[in-house]
Amino acid sequence: MTEEVIRRRALRIEQNPGIPLYVFALEAGEIDRVADVARISRDEAGRLFGYQRPEKKQHVKQILEYLDSENVLFPNGLILALPTSVRFRGSRGPNSTDGLSTIGTLEIPLPESPTAPRPAFIVDGQQRSLALARTRRSKLPVTVAGFVAEDVEVQRDQFLRVNTVSPLPGNLVTELLPEVHTKLPTKLSAKKLPSVLVNALNQDADSPFKGLIKQASTTTDKRSNAVVKDNSLISAIEESLKPSGALFPYKNLSNSTVDTATIRNILITYWSAVRDTFPDAWGMSPTKSRLMHGVGIRSMGRLMDRVMDRVLAVAEPGSQEAYERAKAELALIAPHCRWTKGRWPELNTPWDELQNTPRHISTLSNLLIRIYFQSRTSTS
C-alpha cells in the first residue's frame, strides 16, 4: 500500500538544532486529518495525559461563523507538535537559505485509516482548529508553525508558554506545572511547588484529600467525590510557604532546594487531624459543608501555621505523635465551629453565608486564630 503524504512548501527556521521548526500552510480541511487535540485527563493509575482544556463551543461557533462569511482573512495561525516521521527536503541553489531559514518541501505522513491516531498534536489554536475542521471553506489556506517533538513534556512546556498572554484556566495550569521540568518563567515557577503538593495530596493513598480535589482532569461524573477546588489548596499552601508560614523553614534559600517530602508530611498530618476532628463535615459538597468550601480551606490553612508551629517544636513531621498533638490542638476550636449548621459565634453569621472572598476569609481566619489562642491561654 502506498503511503499517503501531504507535501507542502515550507521554511525550516534555524532556532534550536535539536528541535526542527517549520512554517508552512495547510488547507482547513486537512488540519483534522493531520492533527489531534491532546485532552487533559488521568488514567486509573493517576498518570496525567494531554494538556488541552475542553472545547469552548460558543467560541468555536463564533470563529466558524466568521470563516463561513464573505471576505475572510484568517492570519491567526496554529502551532502543531509534529512527529519525527515528517521529512524535510531542502531546495537546491544559492537562494535556498539566508542563514535564518531554508526553503524546502515538508512531507507529513497520514494515518492509513480515519480511525488511526493522527500524526500531530495541536499545541495552540485548539478552538480555531475545531472551527476550521467544520467550515465550508475546506480549501482555505491556514498558516501553521510546527516543531518536531513527540515528547509530551516539550509540548506541555510550549503550551504553557504560548498561552501566557491569554490566560489559561488556573486549574489547568496548576495541574500541568508538575509535569514540566524545563526552566519556567518566574511567575509559573513560583506556582510549581504548590501544584506538585496538591497533585500529591489528591493522588497519595495516605492523604486525607485523596480523590477529593477538583482538577482540570477531573471528570464531571456525578459519582465523583471531588469537592475541593484545587485553587483553594494552592493558595493555602502558597501562603504557608511565605516567611511567616509553617512550611517556610523547609525551603533552603541558599541553594534553592526544598524538602518536599517533609512539607508533604506536614500537610498530610495537619489535614488528617482536621478530617478526624470534623468527620461530619469532611468530604461533603461545599454547599453542605463550609469546611470543604474555599473559605474553610483557606481559613484552616492559616490556622495550620499556628498549630503546626507548636506541634513541630516537639514532634517529628509525619509521626503519629505529630498527628495526635495536631488533633489535640484542633480540639480547642472544635466546639466553636459551625461548618454545616448554626451561626458562627461573634460573627453572628449563618454557616452557609460565608463565601470565598478576601473579606470572609480574613474574618473567619481571624476568628479561628483568636479562639485558638484564647483557648490555649485558658487551658495553660
PDB file of N, CA, C and O in Angstrom, residues 318-370:
ATOM      1  N   GLY A 318       5.093  14.114  60.208  1.00  0.00           N
ATOM      2  CA  GLY A 318       4.614  12.836  59.700  1.00  0.00           C
ATOM      3  C   GLY A 318       4.500  11.736  60.729  1.00  0.00           C
ATOM      4  O   GLY A 318       4.014  10.646  60.422  1.00  0.00           O
ATOM      5  N   SER A 319       4.922  11.992  61.978  1.00  0.00           N
ATOM      6  CA  SER A 319       4.868  10.962  63.012  1.00  0.00           C
ATOM      7  C   SER A 319       3.469  10.868  63.619  1.00  0.00           C
ATOM      8  O   SER A 319       2.658  11.793  63.516  1.00  0.00           O
ATOM      9  N   GLN A 320       3.208   9.739  64.266  1.00  0.00           N
ATOM     10  CA  GLN A 320       1.935   9.569  64.954  1.00  0.00           C
ATOM     11  C   GLN A 320       1.791  10.602  66.069  1.00  0.00           C
ATOM     12  O   GLN A 320       0.694  11.115  66.318  1.00  0.00           O
ATOM     13  N   GLU A 321       2.905  10.908  66.735  1.00  0.00           N
ATOM     14  CA  GLU A 321       2.863  11.913  67.802  1.00  0.00           C
ATOM     15  C   GLU A 321       2.438  13.272  67.250  1.00  0.00           C
ATOM     16  O   GLU A 321       1.636  13.988  67.879  1.00  0.00           O
ATOM     17  N   ALA A 322       2.962  13.636  66.073  1.00  0.00           N
ATOM     18  CA  ALA A 322       2.599  14.915  65.463  1.00  0.00           C
ATOM     19  C   ALA A 322       1.102  14.956  65.154  1.00  0.00           C
ATOM     20  O   ALA A 322       0.428  15.970  65.385  1.00  0.00           O
ATOM     21  N   TYR A 323       0.586  13.845  64.625  1.00  0.00           N
ATOM     22  CA  TYR A 323      -0.854  13.764  64.334  1.00  0.00           C
ATOM     23  C   TYR A 323      -1.685  13.921  65.603  1.00  0.00           C
ATOM     24  O   TYR A 323      -2.656  14.691  65.647  1.00  0.00           O
ATOM     25  N   GLU A 324      -1.320  13.213  66.653  1.00  0.00           N
ATOM     26  CA  GLU A 324      -2.080  13.266  67.902  1.00  0.00           C
ATOM     27  C   GLU A 324      -2.032  14.669  68.502  1.00  0.00           C
ATOM     28  O   GLU A 324      -3.047  15.173  69.016  1.00  0.00           O
ATOM     29  N   ARG A 325      -0.873  15.300  68.451  1.00  0.00           N
ATOM     30  CA  ARG A 325      -0.757  16.652  69.000  1.00  0.00           C
ATOM     31  C   ARG A 325      -1.558  17.653  68.165  1.00  0.00           C
ATOM     32  O   ARG A 325      -2.189  18.564  68.704  1.00  0.00           O
ATOM     33  N   ALA A 326      -1.526  17.507  66.840  1.00  0.00           N
ATOM     34  CA  ALA A 326      -2.310  18.402  65.981  1.00  0.00           C
ATOM     35  C   ALA A 326      -3.800  18.252  66.259  1.00  0.00           C
ATOM     36  O   ALA A 326      -4.548  19.245  66.334  1.00  0.00           O
ATOM     37  N   LYS A 327      -4.226  17.018  66.458  1.00  0.00           N
ATOM     38  CA  LYS A 327      -5.631  16.773  66.747  1.00  0.00           C
ATOM     39  C   LYS A 327      -6.021  17.383  68.101  1.00  0.00           C
ATOM     40  O   LYS A 327      -7.115  17.945  68.263  1.00  0.00           O
ATOM     41  N   ALA A 328      -5.109  17.294  69.073  1.00  0.00           N
ATOM     42  CA  ALA A 328      -5.376  17.881  70.389  1.00  0.00           C
ATOM     43  C   ALA A 328      -5.476  19.401  70.290  1.00  0.00           C
ATOM     44  O   ALA A 328      -6.312  20.032  70.971  1.00  0.00           O
ATOM     45  N   GLU A 329      -4.651  20.012  69.442  1.00  0.00           N
ATOM     46  CA  GLU A 329      -4.708  21.466  69.260  1.00  0.00           C
ATOM     47  C   GLU A 329      -6.024  21.875  68.592  1.00  0.00           C
ATOM     48  O   GLU A 329      -6.655  22.860  68.974  1.00  0.00           O
ATOM     49  N   LEU A 330      -6.438  21.112  67.604  1.00  0.00           N
ATOM     50  CA  LEU A 330      -7.679  21.429  66.895  1.00  0.00           C
ATOM     51  C   LEU A 330      -8.911  21.235  67.771  1.00  0.00           C
ATOM     52  O   LEU A 330      -9.941  21.887  67.557  1.00  0.00           O
ATOM     53  N   ALA A 331      -8.794  20.355  68.751  1.00  0.00           N
ATOM     54  CA  ALA A 331      -9.920  20.140  69.680  1.00  0.00           C
ATOM     55  C   ALA A 331     -10.270  21.417  70.426  1.00  0.00           C
ATOM     56  O   ALA A 331     -11.404  21.584  70.896  1.00  0.00           O
ATOM     57  N   LEU A 332      -9.314  22.342  70.519  1.00  0.00           N
ATOM     58  CA  LEU A 332      -9.555  23.599  71.222  1.00  0.00           C
ATOM     59  C   LEU A 332     -10.556  24.486  70.483  1.00  0.00           C
ATOM     60  O   LEU A 332     -11.283  25.267  71.111  1.00  0.00           O
ATOM     61  N   ILE A 333     -10.595  24.383  69.159  1.00  0.00           N
ATOM     62  CA  ILE A 333     -11.519  25.227  68.397  1.00  0.00           C
ATOM     63  C   ILE A 333     -12.789  24.503  67.990  1.00  0.00           C
ATOM     64  O   ILE A 333     -13.782  25.124  67.620  1.00  0.00           O
ATOM     65  N   ALA A 334     -12.772  23.176  68.049  1.00  0.00           N
ATOM     66  CA  ALA A 334     -13.879  22.371  67.522  1.00  0.00           C
ATOM     67  C   ALA A 334     -15.256  22.788  68.054  1.00  0.00           C
ATOM     68  O   ALA A 334     -16.211  22.895  67.272  1.00  0.00           O
ATOM     69  N   PRO A 335     -15.411  23.035  69.362  1.00  0.00           N
ATOM     70  CA  PRO A 335     -16.751  23.381  69.871  1.00  0.00           C
ATOM     71  C   PRO A 335     -17.303  24.686  69.309  1.00  0.00           C
ATOM     72  O   PRO A 335     -18.517  24.927  69.383  1.00  0.00           O
ATOM     73  N   HIS A 336     -16.438  25.506  68.757  1.00  0.00           N
ATOM     74  CA  HIS A 336     -16.871  26.823  68.293  1.00  0.00           C
ATOM     75  C   HIS A 336     -17.152  26.859  66.787  1.00  0.00           C
ATOM     76  O   HIS A 336     -17.603  27.891  66.275  1.00  0.00           O
ATOM     77  N   CYS A 337     -16.872  25.769  66.081  1.00  0.00           N
ATOM     78  CA  CYS A 337     -17.003  25.755  64.622  1.00  0.00           C
ATOM     79  C   CYS A 337     -18.418  25.404  64.179  1.00  0.00           C
ATOM     80  O   CYS A 337     -19.079  24.553  64.773  1.00  0.00           O
ATOM     81  N   ARG A 338     -18.828  26.067  63.107  1.00  0.00           N
ATOM     82  CA  ARG A 338     -20.168  25.851  62.550  1.00  0.00           C
ATOM     83  C   ARG A 338     -20.037  25.600  61.047  1.00  0.00           C
ATOM     84  O   ARG A 338     -20.372  26.434  60.223  1.00  0.00           O
ATOM     85  N   TRP A 339     -19.519  24.416  60.717  1.00  0.00           N
ATOM     86  CA  TRP A 339     -19.261  24.114  59.313  1.00  0.00           C
ATOM     87  C   TRP A 339     -20.520  23.717  58.546  1.00  0.00           C
ATOM     88  O   TRP A 339     -20.619  23.962  57.340  1.00  0.00           O
ATOM     89  N   THR A 340     -21.462  23.079  59.204  1.00  0.00           N
ATOM     90  CA  THR A 340     -22.621  22.523  58.480  1.00  0.00           C
ATOM     91  C   THR A 340     -23.969  23.041  58.969  1.00  0.00           C
ATOM     92  O   THR A 340     -24.985  22.803  58.321  1.00  0.00           O
ATOM     93  N   LYS A 341     -23.997  23.733  60.073  1.00  0.00           N
ATOM     94  CA  LYS A 341     -25.262  24.277  60.582  1.00  0.00           C
ATOM     95  C   LYS A 341     -24.970  25.308  61.665  1.00  0.00           C
ATOM     96  O   LYS A 341     -23.862  25.378  62.196  1.00  0.00           O
ATOM     97  N   GLY A 342     -25.991  26.109  61.991  1.00  0.00           N
ATOM     98  CA  GLY A 342     -25.861  27.084  63.053  1.00  0.00           C
ATOM     99  C   GLY A 342     -25.246  28.397  62.600  1.00  0.00           C
ATOM    100  O   GLY A 342     -25.071  28.666  61.408  1.00  0.00           O
ATOM    101  N   ARG A 343     -24.916  29.229  63.562  1.00  0.00           N
ATOM    102  CA  ARG A 343     -24.320  30.544  63.307  1.00  0.00           C
ATOM    103  C   ARG A 343     -22.951  30.612  63.986  1.00  0.00           C
ATOM    104  O   ARG A 343     -22.776  30.081  65.084  1.00  0.00           O
ATOM    105  N   TRP A 344     -21.993  31.259  63.328  1.00  0.00           N
ATOM    106  CA  TRP A 344     -20.664  31.384  63.889  1.00  0.00           C
ATOM    107  C   TRP A 344     -20.671  32.348  65.066  1.00  0.00           C
ATOM    108  O   TRP A 344     -21.234  33.443  64.968  1.00  0.00           O
ATOM    109  N   PRO A 345     -20.066  31.961  66.195  1.00  0.00           N
ATOM    110  CA  PRO A 345     -20.018  32.847  67.353  1.00  0.00           C
ATOM    111  C   PRO A 345     -19.231  34.117  67.027  1.00  0.00           C
ATOM    112  O   PRO A 345     -18.309  34.095  66.205  1.00  0.00           O
ATOM    113  N   GLU A 346     -19.623  35.210  67.659  1.00  0.00           N
ATOM    114  CA  GLU A 346     -19.030  36.536  67.469  1.00  0.00           C
ATOM    115  C   GLU A 346     -19.375  37.130  66.111  1.00  0.00           C
ATOM    116  O   GLU A 346     -19.717  38.305  66.013  1.00  0.00           O
ATOM    117  N   LEU A 347     -19.309  36.332  65.070  1.00  0.00           N
ATOM    118  CA  LEU A 347     -19.631  36.862  63.739  1.00  0.00           C
ATOM    119  C   LEU A 347     -21.131  37.029  63.561  1.00  0.00           C
ATOM    120  O   LEU A 347     -21.574  37.841  62.741  1.00  0.00           O
ATOM    121  N   ASN A 348     -21.913  36.224  64.288  1.00  0.00           N
ATOM    122  CA  ASN A 348     -23.373  36.192  64.147  1.00  0.00           C
ATOM    123  C   ASN A 348     -23.772  35.995  62.685  1.00  0.00           C
ATOM    124  O   ASN A 348     -24.680  36.632  62.163  1.00  0.00           O
ATOM    125  N   THR A 349     -23.049  35.090  62.027  1.00  0.00           N
ATOM    126  CA  THR A 349     -23.260  34.814  60.604  1.00  0.00           C
ATOM    127  C   THR A 349     -23.660  33.361  60.409  1.00  0.00           C
ATOM    128  O   THR A 349     -23.016  32.458  60.948  1.00  0.00           O
ATOM    129  N   PRO A 350     -24.750  33.088  59.660  1.00  0.00           N
ATOM    130  CA  PRO A 350     -25.118  31.695  59.381  1.00  0.00           C
ATOM    131  C   PRO A 350     -23.989  30.977  58.673  1.00  0.00           C
ATOM    132  O   PRO A 350     -23.261  31.573  57.865  1.00  0.00           O
ATOM    133  N   TRP A 351     -23.847  29.695  58.962  1.00  0.00           N
ATOM    134  CA  TRP A 351     -22.736  28.915  58.424  1.00  0.00           C
ATOM    135  C   TRP A 351     -22.640  28.986  56.903  1.00  0.00           C
ATOM    136  O   TRP A 351     -21.536  29.030  56.341  1.00  0.00           O
ATOM    137  N   ASP A 352     -23.791  29.007  56.202  1.00  0.00           N
ATOM    138  CA  ASP A 352     -23.773  28.931  54.739  1.00  0.00           C
ATOM    139  C   ASP A 352     -23.742  30.291  54.054  1.00  0.00           C
ATOM    140  O   ASP A 352     -23.856  30.375  52.832  1.00  0.00           O
ATOM    141  N   GLU A 353     -23.548  31.352  54.829  1.00  0.00           N
ATOM    142  CA  GLU A 353     -23.435  32.678  54.214  1.00  0.00           C
ATOM    143  C   GLU A 353     -21.982  33.103  54.029  1.00  0.00           C
ATOM    144  O   GLU A 353     -21.698  34.101  53.375  1.00  0.00           O
ATOM    145  N   LEU A 354     -21.052  32.351  54.605  1.00  0.00           N
ATOM    146  CA  LEU A 354     -19.636  32.657  54.406  1.00  0.00           C
ATOM    147  C   LEU A 354     -19.232  32.278  52.979  1.00  0.00           C
ATOM    148  O   LEU A 354     -19.536  31.186  52.507  1.00  0.00           O
ATOM    149  N   GLN A 355     -18.543  33.200  52.313  1.00  0.00           N
ATOM    150  CA  GLN A 355     -18.166  32.989  50.919  1.00  0.00           C
ATOM    151  C   GLN A 355     -16.643  33.049  50.749  1.00  0.00           C
ATOM    152  O   GLN A 355     -15.920  33.525  51.630  1.00  0.00           O
ATOM    153  N   ASN A 356     -16.183  32.568  49.602  1.00  0.00           N
ATOM    154  CA  ASN A 356     -14.750  32.534  49.319  1.00  0.00           C
ATOM    155  C   ASN A 356     -14.287  33.897  48.788  1.00  0.00           C
ATOM    156  O   ASN A 356     -13.840  34.046  47.658  1.00  0.00           O
ATOM    157  N   THR A 357     -14.388  34.902  49.651  1.00  0.00           N
ATOM    158  CA  THR A 357     -13.964  36.260  49.317  1.00  0.00           C
ATOM    159  C   THR A 357     -12.863  36.665  50.285  1.00  0.00           C
ATOM    160  O   THR A 357     -12.788  36.137  51.405  1.00  0.00           O
ATOM    161  N   PRO A 358     -11.986  37.595  49.904  1.00  0.00           N
ATOM    162  CA  PRO A 358     -10.918  38.026  50.819  1.00  0.00           C
ATOM    163  C   PRO A 358     -11.445  38.484  52.180  1.00  0.00           C
ATOM    164  O   PRO A 358     -10.843  38.181  53.215  1.00  0.00           O
ATOM    165  N   ARG A 359     -12.578  39.197  52.190  1.00  0.00           N
ATOM    166  CA  ARG A 359     -13.113  39.697  53.466  1.00  0.00           C
ATOM    167  C   ARG A 359     -13.573  38.560  54.352  1.00  0.00           C
ATOM    168  O   ARG A 359     -13.251  38.504  55.543  1.00  0.00           O
ATOM    169  N   HIS A 360     -14.317  37.592  53.795  1.00  0.00           N
ATOM    170  CA  HIS A 360     -14.813  36.480  54.608  1.00  0.00           C
ATOM    171  C   HIS A 360     -13.676  35.551  55.038  1.00  0.00           C
ATOM    172  O   HIS A 360     -13.696  35.005  56.146  1.00  0.00           O
ATOM    173  N   ILE A 361     -12.696  35.355  54.161  1.00  0.00           N
ATOM    174  CA  ILE A 361     -11.548  34.514  54.527  1.00  0.00           C
ATOM    175  C   ILE A 361     -10.797  35.144  55.694  1.00  0.00           C
ATOM    176  O   ILE A 361     -10.441  34.464  56.668  1.00  0.00           O
ATOM    177  N   SER A 362     -10.559  36.450  55.614  1.00  0.00           N
ATOM    178  CA  SER A 362      -9.859  37.137  56.705  1.00  0.00           C
ATOM    179  C   SER A 362     -10.667  37.120  57.990  1.00  0.00           C
ATOM    180  O   SER A 362     -10.122  36.885  59.084  1.00  0.00           O
ATOM    181  N   THR A 363     -11.976  37.336  57.876  1.00  0.00           N
ATOM    182  CA  THR A 363     -12.839  37.360  59.061  1.00  0.00           C
ATOM    183  C   THR A 363     -12.846  36.013  59.765  1.00  0.00           C
ATOM    184  O   THR A 363     -12.677  35.931  60.991  1.00  0.00           O
ATOM    185  N   LEU A 364     -13.035  34.936  58.999  1.00  0.00           N
ATOM    186  CA  LEU A 364     -13.090  33.607  59.606  1.00  0.00           C
ATOM    187  C   LEU A 364     -11.715  33.184  60.120  1.00  0.00           C
ATOM    188  O   LEU A 364     -11.605  32.588  61.197  1.00  0.00           O
ATOM    189  N   SER A 365     -10.662  33.501  59.368  1.00  0.00           N
ATOM    190  CA  SER A 365      -9.298  33.169  59.820  1.00  0.00           C
ATOM    191  C   SER A 365      -8.997  33.832  61.157  1.00  0.00           C
ATOM    192  O   SER A 365      -8.484  33.182  62.091  1.00  0.00           O
ATOM    193  N   ASN A 366      -9.291  35.102  61.248  1.00  0.00           N
ATOM    194  CA  ASN A 366      -9.026  35.836  62.483  1.00  0.00           C
ATOM    195  C   ASN A 366      -9.802  35.255  63.653  1.00  0.00           C
ATOM    196  O   ASN A 366      -9.284  35.144  64.771  1.00  0.00           O
ATOM    197  N   LEU A 367     -11.048  34.867  63.401  1.00  0.00           N
ATOM    198  CA  LEU A 367     -11.869  34.284  64.461  1.00  0.00           C
ATOM    199  C   LEU A 367     -11.266  32.965  64.945  1.00  0.00           C
ATOM    200  O   LEU A 367     -11.116  32.743  66.159  1.00  0.00           O
ATOM    201  N   LEU A 368     -10.915  32.078  64.020  1.00  0.00           N
ATOM    202  CA  LEU A 368     -10.373  30.773  64.391  1.00  0.00           C
ATOM    203  C   LEU A 368      -9.053  30.920  65.155  1.00  0.00           C
ATOM    204  O   LEU A 368      -8.825  30.231  66.160  1.00  0.00           O
ATOM    205  N   ILE A 369      -8.190  31.805  64.672  1.00  0.00           N
ATOM    206  CA  ILE A 369      -6.891  32.001  65.330  1.00  0.00           C
ATOM    207  C   ILE A 369      -7.076  32.616  66.715  1.00  0.00           C
ATOM    208  O   ILE A 369      -6.407  32.220  67.682  1.00  0.00           O
ATOM    209  N   ARG A 370      -8.011  33.564  66.826  1.00  0.00           N
ATOM    210  CA  ARG A 370      -8.272  34.185  68.126  1.00  0.00           C
ATOM    211  C   ARG A 370      -8.825  33.168  69.126  1.00  0.00           C
ATOM    212  O   ARG A 370      -8.380  33.093  70.281  1.00  0.00           O
TER     213      ARG A 370
END
